[in-house]
Amino acid sequence: MNTIVVKFGGSSLASAAQFRKVGDILRADPARRFLVVSAPGKRYDGDTKVTDMLYRCYDLAAAGEDFSSALEAVRARYGEIAEGLGIRFDLESALAPIAEHLRKGPQRDYMASRGEYLNARLMAAWLGWTFLDSAEYIRFRADGVLDPETTYALLGEVMAKTEKAVIPGFYGADASGRVVTFSRGGSDVTGAIAARASKADLYENWTDVSGMLFTDPRIVPNPSYIPFINYRELRELSYMGASVLHEDAVFPARRAGIPINIRNTNRPEDPGTLIAAEAPAGTVIGPVTGIAGRKGFDTVLVEKSMMNSEIGFAARLLDTFAAHGVPFEHCPTGIDTMSVVVSADAFRPHREEILAALEALKPDNLKVEEGLAMIAVVGCGMVENKGIAARILGAVTAAGVNIRMIDQGSSELNIIIGVREEDYETAIRGLYKEFHQ
Ligand code: ASP
């Protein structure tokens, strides 16, 4: 039988009504045998996620202050869900050790993990599925980094002999049993690990959007969804600011060749976005998969005649940035010019020292241009299509925007253009109009 690992995010589990939708989705396909859950998220705008409530309990207890009403608020969230589902769940016994832990000297990761722990226990009780505690199967090393080999061995073994199970996301434990969490949003990572450990055919990541968007909805209202994206395109778009999945969730699934399907709990009829190495047969692939960008870059322009014949010039130039711990993002070159594009946040604190050090290279001209935005137009389909660069430049120009920089990686997976920050939104809108499917 096929195995699908499904992960539901906090908004999909925020209330009893959301739990019911999850139940319907699970029943719709018996291959959905392993369920990874987040802690209950926001029920409405302005609501507080249970994870944040738990961090608050920790902060109060660690400061020696009274945490009882903060913990009571957590109890009320689960109480409301259990009551709405009409199940008997002994919340008091589940919460007693947590209150005890808070009194005795709280540990931050342990407290944060209780949101997923309680939600998984509640869900397992409601579904009648096995509860597998991640603290027993997801192993971290003493330095807080995941130990993948031990984790896949432990988790793989127990999943192989379990028919249907609920697994709490976001945490595991080190060999001494001390609970360790991933970074925020880390239940996505647990889902990917569970998919790999169980050699699943598919990892479904259920959230409150119908997939990854072609571009930023704050700039283009209701942009279309991306039906299919490969891992490399996903990496490029995520790097430029598009977010749909925790970054660390991609690697385990990619290594094991398990496709990831982003789905919407509130619109299960939508196909969502499929992330895989290869598009399924019959998928129509346009030249451009998505457009993402970011503001907040500065460019350091260095001009020096005969630069090209000065061996080691580029290395010395880039070393100057590296020596100050400033990574460079792009480095377009001309015959006698090199521009180094850097994040303004990283560059500005070291600006004077770097410029002084660059003077030692004896440039004819050294100039900083502030306030650049970078836009990545990403798509593997560009390789086969002629004239995409011309269309990009044409679309941006037609939108009345001056292009400050163009950078095409040799993989032809993306074309990056730099525009002034104040032109960023206009350029994105122009590109969307030209390329969206
Ligand atoms: N509950 C955790 C958070 O709010 C982890 C997750 O939801 O993925 O970050």
Short mmCIF file of C-alpha atoms and ligand atoms in Angstrom, two decimals:
data_model
loop_
_atom_site.label_atom_id
_atom_site.label_comp_id
_atom_site.label_asym_id
_atom_site.label_seq_id
_atom_site.Cartn_x
_atom_site.Cartn_y
_atom_site.Cartn_z
CA MET A 1 0.00 0.00 0.00
CA ASN A 2 1.12 3.55 -0.63
CA THR A 3 2.17 5.61 2.35
CA ILE A 4 1.54 9.31 2.63
CA VAL A 5 2.92 11.35 5.51
CA VAL A 6 0.69 14.34 6.15
CA LYS A 7 1.63 17.37 8.19
CA PHE A 8 -0.91 19.94 9.32
CA GLY A 9 0.17 23.42 10.39
CA GLY A 10 -1.09 25.45 13.32
CA SER A 11 -3.93 27.23 11.53
CA SER A 12 -5.23 23.83 10.33
CA LEU A 13 -5.45 22.70 13.96
CA ALA A 14 -6.51 25.87 15.72
CA SER A 15 -10.04 24.72 16.70
CA ALA A 16 -12.37 21.73 16.82
CA ALA A 17 -13.82 22.77 13.46
CA GLN A 18 -10.33 22.62 11.94
CA PHE A 19 -9.70 19.20 13.54
CA ARG A 20 -12.85 17.95 11.80
CA LYS A 21 -11.53 19.09 8.43
CA VAL A 22 -8.32 17.20 9.15
CA GLY A 23 -10.36 14.10 9.99
CA ASP A 24 -12.21 14.36 6.65
CA ILE A 25 -8.95 14.72 4.74
CA LEU A 26 -7.47 11.66 6.46
CA ARG A 27 -10.56 9.57 5.76
CA ALA A 28 -10.55 10.58 2.09
CA ASP A 29 -7.36 8.55 1.47
CA PRO A 30 -6.36 5.52 3.60
CA ALA A 31 -2.75 5.90 2.43
CA ARG A 32 -2.59 8.92 4.77
CA ARG A 33 -1.25 6.83 7.63
CA PHE A 34 1.13 9.11 9.46
CA LEU A 35 0.06 12.48 10.74
CA VAL A 36 2.52 15.11 11.98
CA VAL A 37 0.92 18.00 13.86
CA SER A 38 1.86 21.53 14.82
CA ALA A 39 0.57 23.19 17.98
CA PRO A 40 -2.77 25.02 17.64
CA GLY A 41 -2.19 28.29 15.81
CA LYS A 42 -4.23 31.45 15.44
CA ARG A 43 -8.02 31.12 15.17
CA TYR A 44 -8.40 34.68 13.92
CA ASP A 45 -6.25 37.76 13.25
CA GLY A 46 -4.78 38.98 16.51
CA ASP A 47 -5.08 35.57 18.23
CA THR A 48 -2.01 34.03 19.91
CA LYS A 49 -0.37 30.77 18.85
CA VAL A 50 -0.13 28.16 21.60
CA THR A 51 3.67 27.99 21.06
CA ASP A 52 3.91 31.70 21.90
CA MET A 53 1.70 31.18 24.96
CA LEU A 54 4.08 28.45 26.12
CA TYR A 55 7.14 30.66 25.61
CA ARG A 56 5.34 33.19 27.78
CA CYS A 57 4.81 30.59 30.53
CA TYR A 58 8.50 29.81 30.35
CA ASP A 59 9.53 33.48 30.53
CA LEU A 60 7.34 34.09 33.57
CA ALA A 61 8.52 30.96 35.38
CA ALA A 62 12.17 31.63 34.54
CA ALA A 63 11.81 35.15 35.97
CA GLY A 64 10.27 33.67 39.13
CA GLU A 65 6.89 35.24 38.37
CA ASP A 66 3.42 33.75 38.61
CA PHE A 67 2.66 31.69 35.50
CA SER A 68 -0.67 30.21 36.57
CA SER A 69 -2.96 32.37 34.45
CA ALA A 70 -0.68 31.99 31.40
CA LEU A 71 -0.83 28.21 31.80
CA GLU A 72 -4.55 28.36 32.36
CA ALA A 73 -4.90 30.10 28.98
CA VAL A 74 -3.08 27.15 27.37
CA ARG A 75 -5.37 24.70 29.15
CA ALA A 76 -8.38 26.64 27.88
CA ARG A 77 -7.22 26.31 24.23
CA TYR A 78 -7.04 22.51 24.42
CA GLY A 79 -10.15 22.33 26.59
CA GLU A 80 -12.09 24.20 23.90
CA ILE A 81 -10.91 21.79 21.20
CA ALA A 82 -11.63 18.65 23.24
CA GLU A 83 -15.06 19.93 24.15
CA GLY A 84 -15.83 20.93 20.58
CA LEU A 85 -14.91 17.43 19.42
CA GLY A 86 -17.01 15.92 22.19
CA ILE A 87 -14.22 13.66 23.42
CA ARG A 88 -13.06 12.84 26.86
CA PHE A 89 -9.43 13.78 27.18
CA ASP A 90 -7.79 13.94 30.56
CA LEU A 91 -6.24 17.36 30.13
CA GLU A 92 -5.56 17.79 33.84
CA SER A 93 -3.25 14.76 33.99
CA ALA A 94 -1.55 15.82 30.76
CA LEU A 95 -0.92 19.32 32.10
CA ALA A 96 0.14 18.39 35.65
CA PRO A 97 3.74 17.40 34.72
CA ILE A 98 4.07 20.62 32.70
CA ALA A 99 3.05 22.77 35.68
CA GLU A 100 5.43 20.75 37.83
CA HIS A 101 8.25 21.32 35.32
CA LEU A 102 7.60 25.07 35.38
CA ARG A 103 7.83 25.12 39.17
CA LYS A 104 11.05 23.10 39.28
CA GLY A 105 13.25 25.06 36.89
CA PRO A 106 11.89 25.32 33.37
CA GLN A 107 13.70 24.48 30.16
CA ARG A 108 12.75 26.64 27.20
CA ASP A 109 12.69 24.01 24.45
CA TYR A 110 10.77 21.57 26.61
CA MET A 111 8.08 24.17 27.28
CA ALA A 112 7.78 25.12 23.59
CA SER A 113 7.48 21.47 22.60
CA ARG A 114 4.43 20.90 24.79
CA GLY A 115 2.18 22.58 22.23
CA GLU A 116 2.83 19.87 19.65
CA TYR A 117 2.93 17.16 22.32
CA LEU A 118 -0.53 17.95 23.72
CA ASN A 119 -2.02 18.47 20.28
CA ALA A 120 -0.72 15.12 19.04
CA ARG A 121 -2.06 13.33 22.11
CA LEU A 122 -5.44 14.99 21.71
CA MET A 123 -5.53 14.17 18.00
CA ALA A 124 -4.45 10.54 18.58
CA ALA A 125 -7.19 10.14 21.21
CA TRP A 126 -9.80 11.57 18.84
CA LEU A 127 -8.74 9.50 15.81
CA GLY A 128 -7.99 6.34 17.80
CA TRP A 129 -4.47 6.26 16.28
CA THR A 130 -1.16 5.42 17.99
CA PHE A 131 0.73 8.34 19.57
CA LEU A 132 4.48 8.30 18.89
CA ASP A 133 6.41 10.74 21.06
CA SER A 134 9.09 12.48 18.97
CA ALA A 135 11.33 12.72 22.06
CA GLU A 136 11.89 8.98 21.72
CA TYR A 137 12.54 8.82 17.98
CA ILE A 138 13.90 12.15 16.76
CA ARG A 139 17.44 12.36 18.04
CA PHE A 140 19.54 15.48 18.41
CA ARG A 141 23.27 15.49 19.11
CA ALA A 142 24.59 17.14 22.26
CA ASP A 143 25.35 20.31 20.21
CA GLY A 144 21.65 20.67 19.33
CA VAL A 145 21.97 19.53 15.71
CA LEU A 146 19.82 16.69 14.38
CA ASP A 147 21.45 13.25 14.30
CA PRO A 148 19.91 11.99 11.06
CA GLU A 149 21.24 8.43 11.06
CA THR A 150 19.97 7.59 14.55
CA THR A 151 16.69 9.37 13.86
CA TYR A 152 15.98 7.49 10.62
CA ALA A 153 16.87 4.20 12.29
CA LEU A 154 14.70 4.75 15.38
CA LEU A 155 11.77 6.36 13.62
CA GLY A 156 11.91 4.04 10.61
CA GLU A 157 11.75 1.00 12.85
CA VAL A 158 8.73 2.11 14.84
CA MET A 159 6.86 3.44 11.79
CA ALA A 160 7.39 0.15 9.95
CA LYS A 161 5.46 -1.67 12.62
CA THR A 162 2.75 0.95 13.19
CA GLU A 163 -0.41 1.06 11.12
CA LYS A 164 -1.51 4.64 11.77
CA ALA A 165 0.15 7.15 14.06
CA VAL A 166 0.16 10.78 15.14
CA ILE A 167 3.61 12.31 15.64
CA PRO A 168 4.14 15.71 17.27
CA GLY A 169 6.19 18.09 15.12
CA PHE A 170 8.87 20.61 16.07
CA TYR A 171 10.93 18.65 18.63
CA GLY A 172 13.03 15.64 19.50
CA ALA A 173 15.51 14.93 22.26
CA ASP A 174 19.20 14.29 22.77
CA ALA A 175 20.59 10.99 24.02
CA SER A 176 20.10 12.09 27.64
CA GLY A 177 16.40 12.72 26.99
CA ARG A 178 16.64 16.53 27.06
CA VAL A 179 14.05 17.96 24.67
CA VAL A 180 15.38 20.04 21.75
CA THR A 181 13.27 21.95 19.22
CA PHE A 182 13.92 22.89 15.62
CA SER A 183 13.68 26.59 14.74
CA ARG A 184 10.20 28.16 14.47
CA GLY A 185 7.95 26.49 11.92
CA GLY A 186 9.96 23.31 12.45
CA SER A 187 7.03 20.88 12.29
CA ASP A 188 7.58 21.00 8.52
CA VAL A 189 10.98 19.47 9.18
CA THR A 190 9.52 16.71 11.36
CA GLY A 191 7.09 15.89 8.54
CA ALA A 192 9.93 15.58 6.03
CA ILE A 193 11.94 13.41 8.43
CA ALA A 194 8.94 11.16 9.03
CA ALA A 195 8.37 10.87 5.28
CA ARG A 196 11.95 9.83 4.74
CA ALA A 197 12.07 7.46 7.74
CA SER A 198 8.93 5.65 6.55
CA LYS A 199 10.03 5.70 2.87
CA ALA A 200 6.76 7.40 2.08
CA ASP A 201 5.55 7.88 -1.49
CA LEU A 202 4.45 11.43 -0.80
CA TYR A 203 4.75 14.13 1.86
CA GLU A 204 1.66 16.31 2.04
CA ASN A 205 2.10 19.59 3.84
CA TRP A 206 -1.33 21.03 4.67
CA THR A 207 -1.61 24.72 5.44
CA ASP A 208 -3.99 27.63 4.88
CA VAL A 209 -2.99 28.54 1.33
CA SER A 210 -3.49 26.54 -1.86
CA GLY A 211 0.22 26.32 -2.59
CA MET A 212 3.07 28.53 -3.48
CA LEU A 213 2.20 31.78 -5.19
CA PHE A 214 3.65 32.96 -8.48
CA THR A 215 4.62 36.20 -6.78
CA ASP A 216 4.14 38.26 -3.63
CA PRO A 217 0.40 38.80 -2.92
CA ARG A 218 1.19 42.06 -1.10
CA ILE A 219 2.25 43.47 -4.46
CA VAL A 220 0.00 41.65 -6.93
CA PRO A 221 -3.49 40.93 -5.60
CA ASN A 222 -4.54 37.28 -5.94
CA PRO A 223 -1.61 36.00 -7.94
CA SER A 224 -1.92 32.54 -9.48
CA TYR A 225 -0.56 29.43 -7.77
CA ILE A 226 2.44 27.48 -8.98
CA PRO A 227 1.21 23.98 -9.84
CA PHE A 228 4.68 22.41 -10.05
CA ILE A 229 8.12 23.54 -8.93
CA ASN A 230 11.39 21.63 -8.82
CA TYR A 231 13.78 21.75 -5.88
CA ARG A 232 16.26 24.10 -7.52
CA GLU A 233 13.60 26.60 -8.46
CA LEU A 234 12.20 26.39 -4.94
CA ARG A 235 15.61 27.14 -3.49
CA GLU A 236 16.03 30.20 -5.74
CA LEU A 237 12.60 31.60 -4.94
CA SER A 238 12.91 30.87 -1.20
CA TYR A 239 16.28 32.56 -1.10
CA MET A 240 14.70 35.64 -2.62
CA GLY A 241 12.01 35.72 0.04
CA ALA A 242 9.13 33.51 -1.15
CA SER A 243 8.17 31.26 1.72
CA VAL A 244 5.86 28.31 1.93
CA LEU A 245 7.86 25.66 3.75
CA HIS A 246 10.63 25.61 6.37
CA GLU A 247 13.92 25.56 4.41
CA ASP A 248 15.25 22.51 6.27
CA ALA A 249 12.20 20.50 5.25
CA VAL A 250 13.25 20.26 1.64
CA PHE A 251 16.52 18.42 2.08
CA PRO A 252 15.33 15.12 3.66
CA ALA A 253 12.53 14.73 1.12
CA ARG A 254 14.76 15.67 -1.79
CA ARG A 255 17.48 13.23 -0.74
CA ALA A 256 14.95 10.41 -0.58
CA GLY A 257 13.21 11.47 -3.81
CA ILE A 258 9.89 12.03 -2.03
CA PRO A 259 7.67 14.66 -3.65
CA ILE A 260 6.14 17.31 -1.40
CA ASN A 261 2.62 18.52 -2.03
CA ILE A 262 1.54 21.81 -0.43
CA ARG A 263 -2.23 21.67 0.16
CA ASN A 264 -4.94 23.86 1.68
CA THR A 265 -6.92 22.39 4.61
CA ASN A 266 -9.72 24.87 3.97
CA ARG A 267 -9.89 24.03 0.24
CA PRO A 268 -8.97 20.35 -0.05
CA GLU A 269 -10.31 20.28 -3.60
CA ASP A 270 -7.40 22.47 -4.76
CA PRO A 271 -4.43 20.48 -6.12
CA GLY A 272 -1.86 22.76 -4.45
CA THR A 273 1.80 22.96 -5.42
CA LEU A 274 3.84 19.85 -6.12
CA ILE A 275 7.56 20.06 -5.31
CA ALA A 276 9.66 17.30 -6.89
CA ALA A 277 12.73 16.68 -9.02
CA GLU A 278 10.75 16.12 -12.21
CA ALA A 279 7.33 17.30 -13.25
CA PRO A 280 4.74 14.54 -13.64
CA ALA A 281 4.07 13.63 -17.27
CA GLY A 282 1.66 16.00 -18.94
CA THR A 283 2.44 19.02 -16.73
CA VAL A 284 2.51 22.17 -18.80
CA ILE A 285 5.65 24.09 -17.87
CA GLY A 286 5.86 27.74 -18.77
CA PRO A 287 9.19 29.50 -19.19
CA VAL A 288 8.83 31.21 -15.82
CA THR A 289 7.83 29.36 -12.63
CA GLY A 290 7.78 32.27 -10.22
CA ILE A 291 9.03 35.75 -9.41
CA ALA A 292 10.41 36.84 -6.05
CA GLY A 293 12.52 39.66 -4.81
CA ARG A 294 13.83 41.66 -1.92
CA LYS A 295 14.75 45.21 -1.10
CA GLY A 296 17.68 46.22 1.05
CA PHE A 297 20.80 45.85 -1.09
CA ASP A 298 23.74 48.19 -1.67
CA THR A 299 26.15 48.02 -4.59
CA VAL A 300 29.84 48.80 -4.36
CA LEU A 301 31.11 49.74 -7.81
CA VAL A 302 34.84 49.49 -8.47
CA GLU A 303 36.32 50.86 -11.70
CA LYS A 304 39.94 50.43 -12.72
CA SER A 305 41.36 50.53 -16.19
CA MET A 306 43.04 47.30 -17.29
CA MET A 307 41.45 45.54 -14.32
CA ASN A 308 40.98 42.41 -16.38
CA SER A 309 44.68 41.88 -16.85
CA GLU A 310 45.50 42.36 -13.16
CA ILE A 311 45.69 38.80 -11.90
CA GLY A 312 44.03 38.25 -8.53
CA PHE A 313 42.16 41.57 -8.55
CA ALA A 314 38.71 40.03 -8.13
CA ALA A 315 39.94 37.73 -5.38
CA ARG A 316 41.43 40.63 -3.43
CA LEU A 317 38.27 42.65 -3.90
CA LEU A 318 35.99 39.90 -2.60
CA ASP A 319 38.42 39.01 0.20
CA THR A 320 37.98 42.50 1.58
CA PHE A 321 34.28 41.82 2.09
CA ALA A 322 34.92 38.34 3.47
CA ALA A 323 37.48 39.71 5.94
CA HIS A 324 34.69 41.83 7.46
CA GLY A 325 32.23 38.95 7.51
CA VAL A 326 30.08 40.49 4.74
CA PRO A 327 28.81 37.90 2.24
CA PHE A 328 28.33 39.06 -1.32
CA GLU A 329 25.10 38.29 -3.12
CA HIS A 330 26.00 39.00 -6.74
CA CYS A 331 29.03 40.20 -8.56
CA PRO A 332 28.36 41.43 -12.09
CA THR A 333 31.47 42.48 -13.99
CA GLY A 334 32.28 44.70 -16.95
CA ILE A 335 35.58 45.10 -18.84
CA ASP A 336 37.04 47.54 -16.34
CA THR A 337 34.36 47.42 -13.65
CA MET A 338 33.17 45.10 -10.97
CA SER A 339 30.10 45.61 -8.83
CA VAL A 340 29.61 43.80 -5.58
CA VAL A 341 26.00 43.59 -4.45
CA VAL A 342 25.67 43.16 -0.70
CA SER A 343 22.87 43.16 1.82
CA ALA A 344 22.69 46.66 3.30
CA ASP A 345 22.22 45.24 6.81
CA ALA A 346 25.45 43.26 6.57
CA PHE A 347 27.46 45.93 4.76
CA ARG A 348 26.61 49.24 6.41
CA PRO A 349 28.12 48.55 9.85
CA HIS A 350 31.50 47.90 8.11
CA ARG A 351 31.15 50.35 5.25
CA GLU A 352 33.98 52.73 6.18
CA GLU A 353 36.57 50.01 6.90
CA ILE A 354 35.71 48.15 3.70
CA LEU A 355 35.93 51.28 1.55
CA ALA A 356 39.24 52.20 3.14
CA ALA A 357 40.59 48.71 2.44
CA LEU A 358 39.35 48.87 -1.17
CA GLU A 359 41.29 52.11 -1.71
CA ALA A 360 44.40 49.95 -1.33
CA LEU A 361 43.46 48.31 -4.65
CA LYS A 362 44.00 51.72 -6.23
CA PRO A 363 40.72 51.94 -8.12
CA ASP A 364 40.06 54.81 -10.55
CA ASN A 365 36.59 55.11 -9.13
CA LEU A 366 34.92 53.67 -6.06
CA LYS A 367 31.24 54.32 -5.52
CA VAL A 368 28.45 52.98 -3.34
CA GLU A 369 24.90 52.96 -4.58
CA GLU A 370 22.35 52.45 -1.82
CA GLY A 371 18.77 51.24 -1.96
CA LEU A 372 18.73 48.55 -4.60
CA ALA A 373 16.06 45.87 -4.90
CA MET A 374 16.78 42.52 -6.54
CA ILE A 375 14.17 40.57 -8.45
CA ALA A 376 14.65 36.94 -9.48
CA VAL A 377 12.68 35.61 -12.40
CA VAL A 378 12.99 31.86 -11.96
CA GLY A 379 12.16 28.93 -14.22
CA CYS A 380 13.90 25.87 -15.61
CA GLY A 381 11.84 26.39 -18.76
CA MET A 382 14.01 29.40 -19.65
CA VAL A 383 16.72 27.13 -21.01
CA GLU A 384 14.53 25.89 -23.84
CA ASN A 385 12.88 29.18 -24.58
CA LYS A 386 14.48 31.87 -26.66
CA GLY A 387 13.85 35.50 -25.93
CA ILE A 388 12.96 35.30 -22.22
CA ALA A 389 15.62 37.85 -21.29
CA ALA A 390 14.23 40.19 -23.94
CA ARG A 391 10.71 39.75 -22.54
CA ILE A 392 11.93 40.44 -18.97
CA LEU A 393 13.72 43.61 -19.99
CA GLY A 394 10.81 44.65 -22.18
CA ALA A 395 8.24 44.13 -19.42
CA VAL A 396 10.23 46.12 -16.86
CA THR A 397 10.95 48.89 -19.34
CA ALA A 398 7.30 49.04 -20.39
CA ALA A 399 6.44 49.49 -16.71
CA GLY A 400 8.60 52.62 -16.80
CA VAL A 401 11.38 51.21 -14.63
CA ASN A 402 15.09 51.68 -15.22
CA ILE A 403 17.11 48.48 -14.83
CA ARG A 404 20.29 49.03 -12.79
CA MET A 405 21.77 45.54 -13.06
CA ILE A 406 21.23 42.24 -14.86
CA ASP A 407 22.68 38.91 -13.79
CA GLN A 408 21.98 35.60 -15.46
CA GLY A 409 23.41 32.54 -13.76
CA SER A 410 25.07 30.12 -16.17
CA SER A 411 22.49 27.47 -15.21
CA GLU A 412 19.88 29.60 -17.00
CA LEU A 413 17.57 28.83 -14.12
CA ASN A 414 17.04 32.46 -13.31
CA ILE A 415 17.62 35.99 -14.40
CA ILE A 416 18.15 38.52 -11.65
CA ILE A 417 17.60 42.18 -12.21
CA GLY A 418 18.39 45.06 -9.91
CA VAL A 419 16.14 48.11 -9.76
CA ARG A 420 15.93 51.06 -7.42
CA GLU A 421 13.91 50.24 -4.29
CA GLU A 422 11.19 52.74 -5.16
CA ASP A 423 10.63 50.94 -8.49
CA TYR A 424 10.45 47.46 -6.97
CA GLU A 425 6.68 46.98 -6.81
CA THR A 426 6.10 48.47 -10.28
CA ALA A 427 8.70 46.14 -11.79
CA ILE A 428 7.16 43.07 -10.11
CA ARG A 429 3.71 44.00 -11.40
CA GLY A 430 5.06 44.44 -14.92
CA LEU A 431 6.79 41.06 -14.82
CA TYR A 432 3.73 39.32 -13.42
CA LYS A 433 1.60 40.68 -16.24
CA GLU A 434 4.06 39.39 -18.78
CA PHE A 435 4.68 35.90 -17.40
CA HIS A 436 1.93 34.60 -15.16
CA GLN A 437 0.18 31.46 -16.30
N1 ASP B 1 4.58 25.43 16.74
C1 ASP B 1 5.88 25.78 16.25
C2 ASP B 1 5.88 27.25 15.84
O1 ASP B 1 4.91 27.96 16.08
C3 ASP B 1 6.34 24.89 15.14
C4 ASP B 1 5.42 24.77 13.96
O2 ASP B 1 4.26 25.14 14.02
O3 ASP B 1 5.88 24.28 12.91
O4 ASP B 1 6.85 27.71 15.32
#
